[in-house]
Short mmCIF file of C-alpha atoms in Angstrom, two decimals:
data_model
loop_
_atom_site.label_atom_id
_atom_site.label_comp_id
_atom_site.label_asym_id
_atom_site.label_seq_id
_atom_site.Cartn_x
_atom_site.Cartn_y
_atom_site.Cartn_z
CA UNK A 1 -105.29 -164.10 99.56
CA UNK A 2 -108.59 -164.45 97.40
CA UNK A 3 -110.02 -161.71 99.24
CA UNK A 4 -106.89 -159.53 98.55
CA UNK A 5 -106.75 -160.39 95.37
CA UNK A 6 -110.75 -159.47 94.66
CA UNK A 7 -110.43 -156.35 96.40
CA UNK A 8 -107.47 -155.27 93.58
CA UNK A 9 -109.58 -156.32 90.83
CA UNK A 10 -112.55 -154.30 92.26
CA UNK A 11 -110.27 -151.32 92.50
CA UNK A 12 -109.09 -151.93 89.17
CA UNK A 13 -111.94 -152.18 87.10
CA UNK A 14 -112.96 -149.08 89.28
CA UNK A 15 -110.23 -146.99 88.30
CA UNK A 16 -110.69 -147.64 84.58
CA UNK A 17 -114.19 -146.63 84.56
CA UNK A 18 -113.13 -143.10 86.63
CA UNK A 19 -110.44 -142.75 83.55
CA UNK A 20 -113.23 -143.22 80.87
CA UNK A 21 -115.57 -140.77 82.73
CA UNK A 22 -112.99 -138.30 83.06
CA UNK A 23 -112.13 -139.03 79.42
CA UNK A 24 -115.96 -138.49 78.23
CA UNK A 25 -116.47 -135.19 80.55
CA UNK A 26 -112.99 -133.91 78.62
CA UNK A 27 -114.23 -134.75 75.37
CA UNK A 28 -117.30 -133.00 76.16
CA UNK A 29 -115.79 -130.22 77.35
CA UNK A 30 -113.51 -129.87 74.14
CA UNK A 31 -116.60 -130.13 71.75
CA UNK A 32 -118.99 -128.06 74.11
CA UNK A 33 -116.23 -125.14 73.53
CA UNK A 34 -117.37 -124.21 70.41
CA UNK A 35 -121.14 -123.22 71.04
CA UNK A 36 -122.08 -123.58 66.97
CA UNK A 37 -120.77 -127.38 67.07
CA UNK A 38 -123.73 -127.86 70.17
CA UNK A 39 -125.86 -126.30 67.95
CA UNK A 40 -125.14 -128.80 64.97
CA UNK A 41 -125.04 -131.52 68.00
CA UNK A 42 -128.94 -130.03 68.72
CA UNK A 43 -129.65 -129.94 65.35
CA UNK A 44 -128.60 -133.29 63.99
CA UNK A 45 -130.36 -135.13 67.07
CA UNK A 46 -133.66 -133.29 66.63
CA UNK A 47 -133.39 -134.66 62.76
CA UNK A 48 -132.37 -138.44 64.12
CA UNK A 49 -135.89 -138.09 66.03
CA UNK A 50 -138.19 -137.17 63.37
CA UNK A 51 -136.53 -140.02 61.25
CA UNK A 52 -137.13 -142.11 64.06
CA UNK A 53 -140.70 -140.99 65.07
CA UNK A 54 -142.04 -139.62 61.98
CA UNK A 55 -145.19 -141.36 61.98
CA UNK A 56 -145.96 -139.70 65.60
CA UNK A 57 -144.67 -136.18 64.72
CA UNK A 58 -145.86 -135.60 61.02
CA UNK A 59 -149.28 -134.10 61.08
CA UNK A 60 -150.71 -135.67 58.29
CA UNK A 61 -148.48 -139.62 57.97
CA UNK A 62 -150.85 -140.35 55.27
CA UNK A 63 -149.82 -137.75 53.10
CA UNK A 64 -146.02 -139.61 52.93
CA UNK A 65 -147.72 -142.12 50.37
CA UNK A 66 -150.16 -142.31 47.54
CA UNK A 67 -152.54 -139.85 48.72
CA UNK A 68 -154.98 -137.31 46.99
CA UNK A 69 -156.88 -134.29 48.05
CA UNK A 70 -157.50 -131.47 45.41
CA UNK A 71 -160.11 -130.16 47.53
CA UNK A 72 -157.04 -128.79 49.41
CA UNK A 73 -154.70 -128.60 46.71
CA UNK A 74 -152.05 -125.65 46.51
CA UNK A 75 -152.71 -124.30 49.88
CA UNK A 76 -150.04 -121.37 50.74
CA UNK A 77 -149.16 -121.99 54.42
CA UNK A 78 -151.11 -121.71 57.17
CA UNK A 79 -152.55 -123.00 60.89
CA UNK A 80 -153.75 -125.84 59.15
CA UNK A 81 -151.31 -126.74 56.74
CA UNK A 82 -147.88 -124.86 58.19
CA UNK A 83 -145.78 -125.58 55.30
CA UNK A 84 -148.67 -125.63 52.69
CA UNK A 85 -149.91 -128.27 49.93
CA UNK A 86 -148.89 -129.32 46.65
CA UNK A 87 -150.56 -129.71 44.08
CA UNK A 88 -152.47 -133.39 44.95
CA UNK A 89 -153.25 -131.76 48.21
CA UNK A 90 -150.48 -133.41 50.07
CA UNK A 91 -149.05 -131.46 53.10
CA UNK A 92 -145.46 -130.29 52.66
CA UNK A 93 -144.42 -130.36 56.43
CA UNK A 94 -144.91 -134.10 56.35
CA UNK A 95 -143.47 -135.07 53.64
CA UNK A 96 -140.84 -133.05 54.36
CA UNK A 97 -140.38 -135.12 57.64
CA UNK A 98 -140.74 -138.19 56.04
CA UNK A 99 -137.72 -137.29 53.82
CA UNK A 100 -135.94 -136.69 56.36
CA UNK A 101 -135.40 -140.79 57.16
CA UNK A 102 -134.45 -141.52 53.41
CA UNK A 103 -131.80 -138.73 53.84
CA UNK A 104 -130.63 -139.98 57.06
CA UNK A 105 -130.59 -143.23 55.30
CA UNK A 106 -129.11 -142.17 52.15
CA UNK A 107 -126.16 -140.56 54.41
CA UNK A 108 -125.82 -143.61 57.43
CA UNK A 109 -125.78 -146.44 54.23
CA UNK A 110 -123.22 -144.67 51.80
CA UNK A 111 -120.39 -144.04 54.51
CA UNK A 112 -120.91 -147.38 56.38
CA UNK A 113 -119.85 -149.19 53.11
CA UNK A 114 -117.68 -146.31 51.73
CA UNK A 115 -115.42 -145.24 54.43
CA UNK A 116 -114.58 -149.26 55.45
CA UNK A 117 -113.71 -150.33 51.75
CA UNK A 118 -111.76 -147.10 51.55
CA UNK A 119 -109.68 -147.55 54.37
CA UNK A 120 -108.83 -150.75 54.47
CA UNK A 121 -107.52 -149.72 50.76
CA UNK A 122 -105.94 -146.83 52.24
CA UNK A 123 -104.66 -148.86 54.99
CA UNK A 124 -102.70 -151.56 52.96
CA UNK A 125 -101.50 -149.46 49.96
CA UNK A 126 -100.06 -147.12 52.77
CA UNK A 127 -98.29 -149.90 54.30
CA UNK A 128 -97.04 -151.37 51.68
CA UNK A 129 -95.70 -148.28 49.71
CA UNK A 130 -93.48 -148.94 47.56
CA UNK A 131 -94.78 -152.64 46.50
CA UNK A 132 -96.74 -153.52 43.89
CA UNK A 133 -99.86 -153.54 45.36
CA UNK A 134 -99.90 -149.97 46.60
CA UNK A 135 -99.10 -149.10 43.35
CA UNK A 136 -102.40 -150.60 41.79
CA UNK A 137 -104.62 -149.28 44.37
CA UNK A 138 -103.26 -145.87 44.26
CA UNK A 139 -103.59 -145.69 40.53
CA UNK A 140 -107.02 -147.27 40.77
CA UNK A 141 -108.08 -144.54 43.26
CA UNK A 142 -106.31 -141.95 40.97
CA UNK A 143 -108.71 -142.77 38.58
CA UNK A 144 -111.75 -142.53 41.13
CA UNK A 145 -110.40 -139.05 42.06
CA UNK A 146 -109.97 -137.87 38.44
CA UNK A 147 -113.85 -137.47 37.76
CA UNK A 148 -116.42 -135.72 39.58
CA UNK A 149 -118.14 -137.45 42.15
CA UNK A 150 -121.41 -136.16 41.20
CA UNK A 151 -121.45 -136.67 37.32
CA UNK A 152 -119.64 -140.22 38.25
CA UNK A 153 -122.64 -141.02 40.22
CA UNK A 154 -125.15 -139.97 38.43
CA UNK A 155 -123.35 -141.98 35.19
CA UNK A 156 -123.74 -145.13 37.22
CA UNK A 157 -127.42 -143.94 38.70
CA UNK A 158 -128.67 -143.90 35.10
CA UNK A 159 -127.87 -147.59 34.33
CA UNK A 160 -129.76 -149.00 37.29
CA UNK A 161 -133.27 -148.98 38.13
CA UNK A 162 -134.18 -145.34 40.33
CA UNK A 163 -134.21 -146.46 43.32
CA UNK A 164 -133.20 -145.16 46.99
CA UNK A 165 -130.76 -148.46 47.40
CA UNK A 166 -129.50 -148.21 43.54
CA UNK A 167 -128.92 -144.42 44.29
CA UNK A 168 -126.71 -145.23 47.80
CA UNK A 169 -124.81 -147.67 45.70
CA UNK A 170 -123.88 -145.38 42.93
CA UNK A 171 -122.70 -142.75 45.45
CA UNK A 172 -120.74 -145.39 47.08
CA UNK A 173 -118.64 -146.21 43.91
CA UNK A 174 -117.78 -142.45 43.56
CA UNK A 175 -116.72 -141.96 47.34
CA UNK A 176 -114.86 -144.95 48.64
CA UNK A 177 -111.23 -143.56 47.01
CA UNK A 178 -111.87 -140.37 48.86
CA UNK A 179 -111.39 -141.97 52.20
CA UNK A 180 -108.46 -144.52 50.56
CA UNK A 181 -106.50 -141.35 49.56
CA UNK A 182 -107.08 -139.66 53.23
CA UNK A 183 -105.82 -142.92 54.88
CA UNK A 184 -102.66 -143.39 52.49
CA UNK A 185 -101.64 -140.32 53.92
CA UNK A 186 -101.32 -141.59 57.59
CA UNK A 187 -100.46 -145.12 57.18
CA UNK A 188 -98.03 -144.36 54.88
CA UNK A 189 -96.18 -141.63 57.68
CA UNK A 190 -96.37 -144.15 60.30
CA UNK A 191 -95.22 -147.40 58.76
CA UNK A 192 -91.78 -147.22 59.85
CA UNK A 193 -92.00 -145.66 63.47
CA UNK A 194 -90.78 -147.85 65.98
CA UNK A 195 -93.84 -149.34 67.69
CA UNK A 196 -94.40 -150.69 64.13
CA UNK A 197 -90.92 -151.83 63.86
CA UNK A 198 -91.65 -153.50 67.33
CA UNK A 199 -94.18 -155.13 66.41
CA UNK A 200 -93.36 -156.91 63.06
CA UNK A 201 -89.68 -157.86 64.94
CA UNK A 202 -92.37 -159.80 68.13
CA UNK A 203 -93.68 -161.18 65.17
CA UNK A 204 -96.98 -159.49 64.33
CA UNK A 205 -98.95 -160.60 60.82
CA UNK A 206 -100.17 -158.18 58.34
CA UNK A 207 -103.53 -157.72 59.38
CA UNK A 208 -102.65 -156.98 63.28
CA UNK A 209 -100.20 -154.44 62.53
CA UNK A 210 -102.20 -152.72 59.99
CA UNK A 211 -106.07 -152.81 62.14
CA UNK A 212 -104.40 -152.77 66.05
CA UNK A 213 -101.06 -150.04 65.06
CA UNK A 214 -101.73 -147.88 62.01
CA UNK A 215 -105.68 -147.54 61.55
CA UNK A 216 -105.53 -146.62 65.63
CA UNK A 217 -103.93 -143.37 64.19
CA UNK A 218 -106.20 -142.99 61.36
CA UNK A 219 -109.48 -143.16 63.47
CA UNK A 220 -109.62 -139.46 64.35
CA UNK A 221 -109.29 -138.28 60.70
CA UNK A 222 -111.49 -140.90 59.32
CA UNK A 223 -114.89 -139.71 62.09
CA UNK A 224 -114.18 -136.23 61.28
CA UNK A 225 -114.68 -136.61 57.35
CA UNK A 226 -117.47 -139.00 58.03
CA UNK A 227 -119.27 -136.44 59.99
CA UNK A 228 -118.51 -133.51 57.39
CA UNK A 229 -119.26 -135.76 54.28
CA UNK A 230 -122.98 -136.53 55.64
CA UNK A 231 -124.18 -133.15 54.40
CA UNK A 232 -122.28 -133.56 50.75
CA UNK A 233 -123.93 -137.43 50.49
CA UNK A 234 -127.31 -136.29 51.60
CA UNK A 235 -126.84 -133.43 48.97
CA UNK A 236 -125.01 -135.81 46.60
CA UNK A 237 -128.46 -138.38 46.88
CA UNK A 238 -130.84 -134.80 46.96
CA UNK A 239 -129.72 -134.63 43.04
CA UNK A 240 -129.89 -137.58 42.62
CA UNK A 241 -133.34 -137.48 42.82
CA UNK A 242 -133.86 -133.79 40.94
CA UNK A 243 -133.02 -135.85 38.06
CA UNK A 244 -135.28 -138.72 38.76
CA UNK A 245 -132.77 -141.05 39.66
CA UNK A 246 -133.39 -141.35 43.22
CA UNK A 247 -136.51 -142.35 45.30
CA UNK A 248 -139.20 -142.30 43.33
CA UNK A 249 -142.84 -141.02 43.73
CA UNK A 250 -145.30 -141.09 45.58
CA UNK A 251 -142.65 -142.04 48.43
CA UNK A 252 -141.11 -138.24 49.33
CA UNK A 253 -137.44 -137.78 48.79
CA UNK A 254 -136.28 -133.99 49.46
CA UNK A 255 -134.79 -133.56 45.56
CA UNK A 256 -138.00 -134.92 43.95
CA UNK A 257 -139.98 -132.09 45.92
CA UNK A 258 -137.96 -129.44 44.43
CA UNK A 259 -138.07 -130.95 41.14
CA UNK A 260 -141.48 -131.12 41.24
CA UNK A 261 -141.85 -127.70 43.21
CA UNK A 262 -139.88 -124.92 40.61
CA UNK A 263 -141.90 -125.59 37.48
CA UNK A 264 -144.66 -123.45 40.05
CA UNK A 265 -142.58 -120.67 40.75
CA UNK A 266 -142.96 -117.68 42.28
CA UNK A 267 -146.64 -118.48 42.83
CA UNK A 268 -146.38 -121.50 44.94
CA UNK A 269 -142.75 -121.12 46.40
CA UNK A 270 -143.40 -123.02 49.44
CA UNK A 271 -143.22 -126.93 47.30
CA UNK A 272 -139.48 -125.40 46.96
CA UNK A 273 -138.39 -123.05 49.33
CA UNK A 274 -139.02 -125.05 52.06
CA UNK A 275 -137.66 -128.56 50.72
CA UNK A 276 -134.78 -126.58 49.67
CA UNK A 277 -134.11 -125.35 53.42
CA UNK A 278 -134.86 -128.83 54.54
CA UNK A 279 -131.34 -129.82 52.94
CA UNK A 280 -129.76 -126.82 53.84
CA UNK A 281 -130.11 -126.96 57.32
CA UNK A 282 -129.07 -130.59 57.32
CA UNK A 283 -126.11 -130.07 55.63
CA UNK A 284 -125.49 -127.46 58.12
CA UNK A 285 -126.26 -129.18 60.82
CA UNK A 286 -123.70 -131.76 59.77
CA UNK A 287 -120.97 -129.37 59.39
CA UNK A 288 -121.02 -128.14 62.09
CA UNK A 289 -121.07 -131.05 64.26
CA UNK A 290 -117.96 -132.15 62.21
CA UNK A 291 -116.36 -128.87 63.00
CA UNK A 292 -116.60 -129.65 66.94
CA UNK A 293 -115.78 -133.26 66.55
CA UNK A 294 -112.39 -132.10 64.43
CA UNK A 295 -111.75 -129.66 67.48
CA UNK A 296 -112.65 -132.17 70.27
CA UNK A 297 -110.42 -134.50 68.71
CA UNK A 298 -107.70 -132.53 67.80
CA UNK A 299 -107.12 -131.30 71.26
CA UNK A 300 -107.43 -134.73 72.84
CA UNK A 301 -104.55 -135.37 70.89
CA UNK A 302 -102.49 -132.57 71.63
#
């Protein structure tokens, strides 16, 4: 009997992990579909590697810091310097690079504070609609909602020190009611089907219901806009620091670069035009990968 009854565990667990294989190779082939998603897939992944290995892959890692050369100073690009120098003789490619990580970071710390606090707002003002409660928090993310994001931001930016963190956390109070109003939407559609019924007749509390029945419906909506609202954060946090209210100097930040880059133009283009593709092509990148993730995810549920 014990040997029976190992064999149907072993045959169990086995089956599972065939469904989640099949599963992943589905997903895959949903998302690999759309050939412009794999390219945002390519192109996000080769950014989450110069983040990661900047040091290694910057040419000159010394010139992310406090560092001064005017014997090579405002150098148009060449072998030696592929992106050019500004104007302290610092090469643009690796700063550039090293930007990269405080964008990355800028991008990974808003949404991993924004999009919880927002849903879990979402998630009991939906549920509760009608109450009290969902009244307040609607009305309190009505007010969120009523004022640019940006100028909101850059409102609470000014009275705190410039900082990277000081700049995530001003971006955070403008963006958590975006993801509260998305996920009112849902749980507010699904509060009354029948598994929820079910479950608050067996008993269920608040808190099970609302994280292990309605935010399992949510999940797909709430990775898509998290994907697509990397770019607008990253851009959000770029002007940020145009304005001096971001990472400050001599540590590289992709907005400081262009502010410090157009006051040279057209002569020495290259300390903008190629910070300014830096963010384009990340916010691109982004996009795009939330584009196939939206389609992967939207058939899986058909």
């Amino acid at each position: 009997m014990t040997v029976q009854k190992h064999e149907y565990n072993t045959e169990s667990v086995t089956s599972r992990n065939q469904a989640r294989i099949s599963g992943f190779k589905r997903s895959w082939y949903m998302f690999s579909r759309n050939k412009i998603s794999v390219v945002g897939l390519v192109a996000v992944s080769f950014m989450v590697l110069l983040a990661l290995f900047e040091r290694f892959i910057a040419p000159y890692p010394s010139h992310a810091g406090p560092y001064v050369d005017f014997a090579n100073a405002n150098i148009a690009p060449c072998k030696e310097f592929l992106f050019g120098t500004d104007q302290y003789g610092r090469d643009v490619l690796s700063r550039i690079i090293f930007s990269i990580r405080n964008a990355l970071t800028m991008g990974i710390g808003v949404l991993c504070v924004a999009a919880p606090i927002g849903t879990i707002m979402g998630l009991l003002a939906g549920y509760t609609k009608g109450r009290l409660i969902s009244t307040i928090i609607m009305r309190v993310v009505d007010i969120f909602l009523s004022l640019p994001s940006l100028v909101l931001a850059l409102a609470v930016s000014a009275m705190l020190n410039p900082t990277l963190f000081n700049s995530m956390m001003a971006i955070t109070f403008s963006w958590w009611a975006w993801y509260a109003r998305l996920v009112y939407g849902t749980a507010s559609s699904v509060r009354n089907e029948y598994y929820i019924q079910s479950a608050k007749l067996m008993g269920a509390g608040l808190g099970h219901i609302i994280f292990r029945e309605v935010l399992p419906n949510c999940s797909s909506t709430i990775l898509t806009k998290m994907t697509l609202d990397m770019g607008i954060v990253i851009l959000m946090g770029a002007a940020l620091s145009f304005v001096g209210l971001g990472e400050q100097p001599p540590n590289p930040a992709l907005g400081t670069m262009i502010a410090d880059g157009y006051k040279f133009l057209p002569n020495m283009w290259w300390l903008t035009v190629f910070p300014a593709l830096a963010i384009m092509m990340i916010v691109l990148a982004f996009n795009l990968l939330g584009d196939g993730i939206s389609d992967m995810l939207n058939a899986g549920e058909v």
